[in-house]
Amino acid sequence: MTLQSLLKPRSIAIIGASSNATRVGGIPMDLLLRAGFERLYPVNPKNTEIQGRACFADIESVPEVVDVVLLAIGADDVLAYLERCHARGIKAAIVFAAGYAETNEAEGIARQEALTAFAKRTGMRVAGPNCMGNANFNDNVFTTALLTQSGNMCATVYRMARRAGVAFSHVINTGNEADVDFADYLAFLAEDSATDAALCYIEELRDGAAFLKAAAAFRAAGKLLTVYKVGASEKGAEAARSHTAALAGDSAAYDAAFAATGVARAAELGGLADLAYLHGFGSKIAGSGCAILSVSGAAGAILSDALALNGGTVPTFPESVQAPLRESIPAFGMVSNPVDLTGNLVNSNDFLFEAVRLALSPDDVDVLIVFLPGYFLDRALEQLQRAAALAAKQIVVVDTFALGDRAKLAAAGIAYFDDFDRAARAICTYGAWKMGGAVTLKPTAAKASWPAFPVGEPALSETAAKEALAAFGVPVVHDALVHSEGEAREAALRIGFPLVAKLVSPDVAHKTEHGLIRLSLKTADDVTAAYNAMVAKAQSMPNVRIEGVTLEPMLAGGVEILAGVTRDPVFGWMLTVGLGGVWTELMKDVRHRLLPVDAAGAEEMLCGLKGFRLLDGYRGAPKADAAAAARAIAALCDAVLAGGERLREVEINPLLVLPEGQGAIAVDALVLLNEAAQPEVEKAA
Amino acid sequence: MTLQSLLKPRSIAIIGASSNATRVGGIPMDLLLRAGFERLYPVNPKNTEIQGRACFADIESVPEVVDVVLLAIGADDVLAYLERCHARGIKAAIVFAAGYAETNEAEGIARQEALTAFAKRTGMRVAGPNCMGNANFNDNVFTTALLTQSGNMCATVYRMARRAGVAFSHVINTGNEADVDFADYLAFLAEDSATDAALCYIEELRDGAAFLKAAAAFRAAGKLLTVYKVGASEKGAEAARSHTAALAGDSAAYDAAFAATGVARAAELGGLADLAYLHGFGSKIAGSGCAILSVSGAAGAILSDALALNGGTVPTFPESVQAPLRESIPAFGMVSNPVDLTGNLVNSNDFLFEAVRLALSPDDVDVLIVFLPGYFLDRALEQLQRAAALAAKQIVVVDTFALGDRAKLAAAGIAYFDDFDRAARAICTYGAWKMGGAVTLKPTAAKASWPAFPVGEPALSETAAKEALAAFGVPVVHDALVHSEGEAREAALRIGFPLVAKLVSPDVAHKTEHGLIRLSLKTADDVTAAYNAMVAKAQSMPNVRIEGVTLEPMLAGGVEILAGVTRDPVFGWMLTVGLGGVWTELMKDVRHRLLPVDAAGAEEMLCGLKGFRLLDGYRGAPKADAAAAARAIAALCDAVLAGGERLREVEINPLLVLPEGQGAIAVDALVLLNEAAQPEVEKAA
């Protein structure tokens, strides 16, 4: 269902319209009249005329079925009035009233649930409640949309962006999102031909899948989607949750979601405006390789540091660029990039023009940053204008004196910042966004199926977990579950030595400490002795059920990694990959991705680990079979996607990565289950 | 030698004075006349009057011996004129001319060396060359000094700080620092009663020891020293070096130097001004524990994130604070910190006043941040003023709408920022600076002495290295150097088993690969067999000198760490501590400090490692003897300080840290030597 009538209405009725232009029922009247909106119908039984327009007693008297109705009435009266609007055939409404779920009180929560149910039942699209509403500036020049989950931040970003010279097509504050949610708006904007970029302030998303789809649509259309997300810190997350009363998604899942869909993420709120500002210059920025021309050696050094910190590069110029620069710059000026133009700038009418041309010529330069303090800018402007007119790449002027004429530069297609770090952050984030490829959210065909999940159990046994994953193509260490000394001897001779024996019991947590895991068993007699000793030990412990003993080959060599898939409440399945033990626990050296993940994606994750060199033939060790590990991880992901709602978490730890050509093998696996949704039915089946 | 006459002159002569107030010889005349400076003497043989003052033909004609002479003449004429000034008895000069070392050409470098030599010989203090000079605003209200190594950044920071409301007592651009260097100015400012804070832009320091001393003097006097240092990235460092032509110090050494002296380091150039601005409010900020009052849940979340990112805390309020807040805030407002005041603010004349009092009351709150969008500020001002008048802690208002009256707030002692992230960075950096203790740069008494260093050798042998360190109290694995099968047997029985045997030769690099290291020798026969096999193997290799075989006990268990001391060209000896192997190589998990480092300092470094938990009883392993490791590292530092100029680098790798109570022991040590400065003399001795 499109949001066309909500966001681009041709006719509007305002219930509770007011003559006072500072009140909630008067503000939208005033703004819409100023904007020259014609088919506007104030509704208020107490008036016959409001702000110069004929006023109607009720929605039934309004002479047309309007596209959208604005409800400027108290929460108690909203639902009844919405029913009347629905009866009249109206398809969209905006509810300003507070007093819903944001109160964190039973009455308000129930009121919001009723509103949501109404929207579901009738198909009417309801924006809010507890929102500031939307603005749509009908002007084709402005193509940036602002979409926020906070009224205050809506106003803050709006002001920041206006200062940066960004003008908006749509300004939307989503409020409580009882019906129309963040992703709905985003999906509309992705298809809206008048929108070329969206600036978003996000606290918590309700519908992760819909967000991912809308974000992918932005990317596919080449539209900029830039996001500032709060909640990176514990206190910030707590405050955001309290504010929105939404599901608490994992911060890592948001990171993974934004990475997966190529969202341009602003590290600071002000960065949103800067990214939209850069985007407004068109598509001349292809990456974040920067050339720097500066009249100050210091500024070149500061910009180089700031670019490196933000992931940009300052490639050294080839001699074909350095040589001609050297001819016109004194020996003390650097020409390798950054270029220290020295004061020479003012002595020639073509020096800067020529320097710009040279600096932009290397293939690894995507953007040129020119540091010109305000007092130089006037003298340099004409040369810059000429150079920009010929350049296929973006020129950005940085002037820490804040004296530049932003409009004059913009007219020449030149961007302008008055701060080193803001410029570097914006250029690097924008360049990285541009380098991102198309997003494919491809579904995977199930290659196998899970066996029936046991009802009432919180987990599969290790043996069952490994066998289930093996069906999807995960290489596993097969173990034998034995129940007698004789079975143990027989299985041991079949598996070969050395091997490991483990007592199986759901009731013992630290098996090693209790002597219930025995390593390096080298003969059948070792195995039977271990079997008997472990069973005797377990029998001597109170309340320990013995399910048997597993035997498995003891593997030597290789590098241990772990791969786990957990379910995020907002975005669904997320894969975590890391090296085993201390690497993950102490160094937090892990990578996350949302599913689906294929083998190529899994290998990228492994390569992204700081400790990847441990897999790559570190200190003369054999190179590990990372490709095989990646295939095993991809198979794990396929298995999880095929597993459905009963799966809670699946982990392989360790996945032993053997030397190249020898594969990777899951030594242990964990499959945690959710409570069955309908245990009675399952039991009956 | 004080810089009094340079920085606070009572009389000034300007050589090359000009009537044109935009030229280098006219600008200082103009500025000094405007400032009402009286004892000012323009010198120019071509004029009899300049800018309304009598002009003198030469320095000899000036009627008094001025405190400082400004040379606005070309580089070719500077030295000769300085000689005349010296002959006249003048003690200080400022040289504006360029054409010195900054040209990176032989002529300019020689010219600068001559200038340095002149200053050394005569004792005259010479500022510059290639500088903009200094400004001294004789007003007791302004107590902040600006000290930069770049003219452009001097002007940039000056403008940024003026916008932030900071006014300066001194503005100094140090130029090439041929004589008076950065640390000289800093030492003067540390003692200058009119200076309460210094903002510094640094590219490279020439005299690290003098900087450390001056920085410690700032700390001791409670004066703020805040620094922005370029060169964190490779390209940034290259550009900075090219710009200053100074010694290239290690970036880690700068970090260590700033940490050692408690410098408040600005992460961005603009941060300098923000720190000075906060300092201007006096000493009400004791740390970076922040309470947040906000009329927007979003703003509270954003500020919490930004504070956490910058090392600040947002402590949860005790119930004694939450309970009274809860009474006057609707249920949907958070009261635990951050506090969401909701729109309630405008309904009472005492609500905000009371909320401020409550929020400031917990001991772990150092600063209160109040987020008030501009349109609320007017209504809230009176309550804030009343609250601030009673508060012993600092109140900071953040208004992202930039509508606040900074001056009115400042008058009430309230600081003001219009950006979340700048506010968070400034508060956290300033709070951390305030929490820093006094700096003690204590010399250590040599506890022992090194044996005579071998002349012409680049390193000590492992045995000699360990014995030398042992003399200073480093526990080492003593090895026995043996030269025959019989000596080997005898030494082995003395040392005990198991042990390790290594062939000693300066000519073999990879001893393990050649079978010249044998581990786990368990009996005397094992040892003699190994001895004979290794000697035979070495004899079979071409050009291998055999110096003997060492035997040492083979230690088991413990955690391996490394401790190395290297010499930074600017700051001298720097200690690096890390866990062994991959921790240091792949994860760069190391800590650095400048010497001296005592055992307490070394233990702080170990505790600061991400992998410290490996020493702290990780996964049931015994806790390692970190205290003993720290004592061993401190002994290493004492040894290095006693070693003098011949030492180039000293490293213990590994230092084996045994379980608690069992100590730590240096298994291997490396002592690299510099070329002897006067090898002939040493040979003769």
CSV table of C-alpha atoms in Angstrom, one decimal, chain A residues 101-105 150 152-153 155-156 159-160 163 201 203 228-240 242-243 267-270 295-302 304-306 308-309 314-317 330-334 336-338 340 371 373 375-376 400-403 418-422 425 580-583 585-589 610-614 618-619, chain B residues 101-105 150 152-153 155-156 159-160 163 201 203 228-240 242-243 267-270 295-302 304-306 308-309 314-317 330-334 336-338 340 371 373 375-376 400-403 418-422 425 580-583 585-589 610-614 618-619:
chain,number,residue,atom,x,y,z
A,101,ALA,CA,2.8,3.8,24.2
A,102,GLU,CA,5.4,6.5,24.9
A,103,THR,CA,3.8,6.9,28.4
A,104,ASN,CA,5.0,3.4,29.3
A,105,GLU,CA,1.7,3.1,31.1
A,150,SER,CA,12.6,12.2,17.4
A,152,ASN,CA,13.8,17.4,18.6
A,153,MET,CA,16.4,15.7,16.4
A,155,ALA,CA,14.4,20.1,14.1
A,156,THR,CA,18.1,19.9,15.0
A,159,ARG,CA,18.7,23.4,11.1
A,160,MET,CA,22.1,21.9,10.7
A,163,ARG,CA,23.1,26.0,7.6
A,201,TYR,CA,17.9,9.6,12.7
A,203,GLU,CA,16.7,5.0,17.7
A,228,TYR,CA,22.8,8.4,12.4
A,229,LYS,CA,22.0,5.6,14.9
A,230,VAL,CA,22.1,6.2,18.7
A,231,GLY,CA,22.7,3.5,21.2
A,232,ALA,CA,26.3,2.5,20.6
A,233,SER,CA,27.0,2.8,24.3
A,234,GLU,CA,25.1,1.0,27.1
A,235,LYS,CA,23.7,4.2,28.5
A,236,GLY,CA,22.8,5.5,25.0
A,237,ALA,CA,21.0,2.3,24.2
A,238,GLU,CA,19.1,2.4,27.5
A,239,ALA,CA,18.0,6.0,26.8
A,240,ALA,CA,17.0,5.2,23.2
A,242,SER,CA,13.2,4.1,27.0
A,243,HIS,CA,12.4,6.8,24.5
A,267,ALA,CA,29.6,9.0,13.0
A,268,GLU,CA,28.2,12.3,14.3
A,269,LEU,CA,24.7,13.8,14.0
A,270,GLY,CA,26.1,16.8,12.1
A,295,VAL,CA,49.0,27.1,1.0
A,296,SER,CA,50.0,25.8,4.4
A,297,GLY,CA,52.2,22.8,5.1
A,298,ALA,CA,50.5,22.4,8.4
A,299,ALA,CA,47.0,22.2,6.8
A,300,GLY,CA,48.2,19.5,4.5
A,301,ALA,CA,49.5,17.5,7.4
A,302,ILE,CA,46.3,17.9,9.4
A,304,SER,CA,46.3,13.9,5.8
A,305,ASP,CA,45.9,12.8,9.4
A,306,ALA,CA,42.1,13.4,9.4
A,308,ALA,CA,43.7,8.5,7.3
A,309,LEU,CA,41.7,8.4,10.6
A,314,VAL,CA,46.3,10.4,0.2
A,315,PRO,CA,48.1,8.7,-2.7
A,316,THR,CA,51.6,9.8,-3.5
A,317,PHE,CA,51.6,11.5,-6.9
A,330,PRO,CA,60.0,26.5,-4.2
A,331,ALA,CA,62.1,23.6,-3.0
A,332,PHE,CA,60.6,23.8,0.5
A,333,GLY,CA,57.1,23.1,-0.7
A,334,MET,CA,56.1,19.5,-0.8
A,336,SER,CA,54.3,14.5,-3.5
A,337,ASN,CA,50.8,15.0,-2.1
A,338,PRO,CA,49.9,16.8,0.1
A,340,ASP,CA,52.4,22.8,-0.2
A,371,PHE,CA,43.0,24.5,1.7
A,373,PRO,CA,42.4,30.5,4.1
A,375,TYR,CA,41.9,35.9,2.6
A,376,PHE,CA,43.3,33.8,-0.3
A,400,THR,CA,39.2,27.3,8.5
A,401,PHE,CA,38.7,31.1,8.6
A,402,ALA,CA,35.0,30.6,7.5
A,403,LEU,CA,35.2,33.6,5.2
A,418,ASP,CA,35.2,25.4,7.3
A,419,ASP,CA,36.5,22.6,9.4
A,420,PHE,CA,39.3,20.0,8.6
A,421,ASP,CA,37.7,17.1,10.5
A,422,ARG,CA,34.2,17.6,9.2
A,425,ARG,CA,34.7,12.6,7.7
A,580,GLY,CA,39.0,-19.4,18.9
A,581,GLY,CA,39.6,-18.7,22.6
A,582,VAL,CA,41.3,-15.5,23.7
A,583,TRP,CA,41.0,-13.9,20.3
A,585,GLU,CA,37.0,-13.5,24.4
A,586,LEU,CA,39.7,-10.9,25.2
A,587,MET,CA,40.4,-9.1,21.9
A,588,LYS,CA,36.8,-9.1,20.6
A,589,ASP,CA,38.3,-9.9,17.2
A,610,LYS,CA,42.9,-8.8,12.8
A,611,GLY,CA,44.2,-12.3,13.6
A,612,PHE,CA,43.7,-13.6,10.1
A,613,ARG,CA,47.5,-14.0,9.7
A,614,LEU,CA,47.2,-16.9,12.1
A,618,TYR,CA,52.0,-17.2,10.4
A,619,ARG,CA,55.6,-17.7,11.5
B,101,ALA,CA,66.3,25.8,6.9
B,102,GLU,CA,62.6,25.7,5.7
B,103,THR,CA,64.0,25.9,2.1
B,104,ASN,CA,65.5,22.5,2.5
B,105,GLU,CA,68.5,23.9,0.5
B,150,SER,CA,52.7,27.2,11.9
B,152,ASN,CA,48.5,29.6,9.3
B,153,MET,CA,47.4,27.4,12.2
B,155,ALA,CA,45.7,32.4,12.7
B,156,THR,CA,43.2,29.5,12.4
B,159,ARG,CA,40.0,32.7,15.0
B,160,MET,CA,38.4,29.4,16.3
B,163,ARG,CA,34.6,32.5,18.1
B,201,TYR,CA,49.9,23.4,17.7
B,203,GLU,CA,54.5,19.5,14.3
B,228,TYR,CA,47.2,19.3,19.0
B,229,LYS,CA,49.9,17.3,17.4
B,230,VAL,CA,49.9,16.4,13.7
B,231,GLY,CA,51.6,13.4,12.3
B,232,ALA,CA,49.6,10.5,13.6
B,233,SER,CA,49.3,9.1,10.0
B,234,GLU,CA,52.2,8.3,7.8
B,235,LYS,CA,51.3,11.0,5.3
B,236,GLY,CA,50.6,13.5,8.0
B,237,ALA,CA,54.0,12.8,9.6
B,238,GLU,CA,55.7,13.1,6.2
B,239,ALA,CA,54.1,16.5,5.6
B,240,ALA,CA,54.9,17.7,9.1
B,242,SER,CA,58.8,18.3,5.4
B,243,HIS,CA,57.3,21.5,6.8
B,267,ALA,CA,41.8,15.1,19.1
B,268,GLU,CA,40.8,17.8,16.6
B,269,LEU,CA,42.3,21.3,16.1
B,270,GLY,CA,39.0,22.9,17.1
B,295,VAL,CA,14.0,18.0,27.2
B,296,SER,CA,14.6,15.3,24.5
B,297,GLY,CA,15.1,11.6,25.1
B,298,ALA,CA,17.0,11.5,21.8
B,299,ALA,CA,19.5,14.2,23.0
B,300,GLY,CA,20.1,12.3,26.2
B,301,ALA,CA,20.9,9.1,24.2
B,302,ILE,CA,23.2,11.0,21.7
B,304,SER,CA,25.4,9.4,26.4
B,305,ASP,CA,26.9,7.8,23.3
B,306,ALA,CA,29.3,10.7,22.7
B,308,ALA,CA,31.1,7.0,26.4
B,309,LEU,CA,33.0,7.2,23.1
B,314,VAL,CA,27.0,8.8,32.8
B,315,PRO,CA,26.6,7.3,36.3
B,316,THR,CA,23.1,5.9,37.2
B,317,PHE,CA,21.6,8.1,39.8
B,330,PRO,CA,5.7,11.8,33.7
B,331,ALA,CA,6.2,8.1,33.6
B,332,PHE,CA,7.6,8.1,30.1
B,333,GLY,CA,10.5,10.4,31.1
B,334,MET,CA,13.7,8.6,32.1
B,336,SER,CA,18.0,7.3,36.0
B,337,ASN,CA,20.5,9.6,34.1
B,338,PRO,CA,20.2,10.7,31.4
B,340,ASP,CA,14.3,13.1,30.1
B,371,PHE,CA,20.2,20.0,26.7
B,373,PRO,CA,17.0,23.7,22.4
B,375,TYR,CA,13.5,28.1,22.1
B,376,PHE,CA,13.5,26.7,25.6
B,400,THR,CA,22.0,22.4,18.9
B,401,PHE,CA,19.9,25.2,17.6
B,402,ALA,CA,22.7,27.6,18.3
B,403,LEU,CA,20.3,30.2,19.5
B,418,ASP,CA,26.0,24.1,20.1
B,419,ASP,CA,27.2,20.6,19.1
B,420,PHE,CA,26.8,17.3,21.0
B,421,ASP,CA,30.2,15.8,20.0
B,422,ARG,CA,32.3,18.9,20.6
B,425,ARG,CA,35.0,15.7,23.6
B,580,GLY,CA,54.7,-12.3,23.7
B,581,GLY,CA,54.2,-13.4,20.2
B,582,VAL,CA,51.0,-12.8,18.3
B,583,TRP,CA,49.7,-10.4,20.9
B,585,GLU,CA,52.9,-8.7,16.4
B,586,LEU,CA,49.3,-9.1,15.2
B,587,MET,CA,47.2,-7.2,17.7
B,588,LYS,CA,49.6,-4.4,18.5
B,589,ASP,CA,48.6,-4.9,22.1
B,610,LYS,CA,44.0,-5.8,26.5
B,611,GLY,CA,45.4,-9.3,27.1
B,612,PHE,CA,46.1,-8.6,30.7
B,613,ARG,CA,43.6,-11.2,31.7
B,614,LEU,CA,46.0,-13.8,30.4
B,618,TYR,CA,42.5,-16.6,32.7
B,619,ARG,CA,40.3,-19.7,32.2
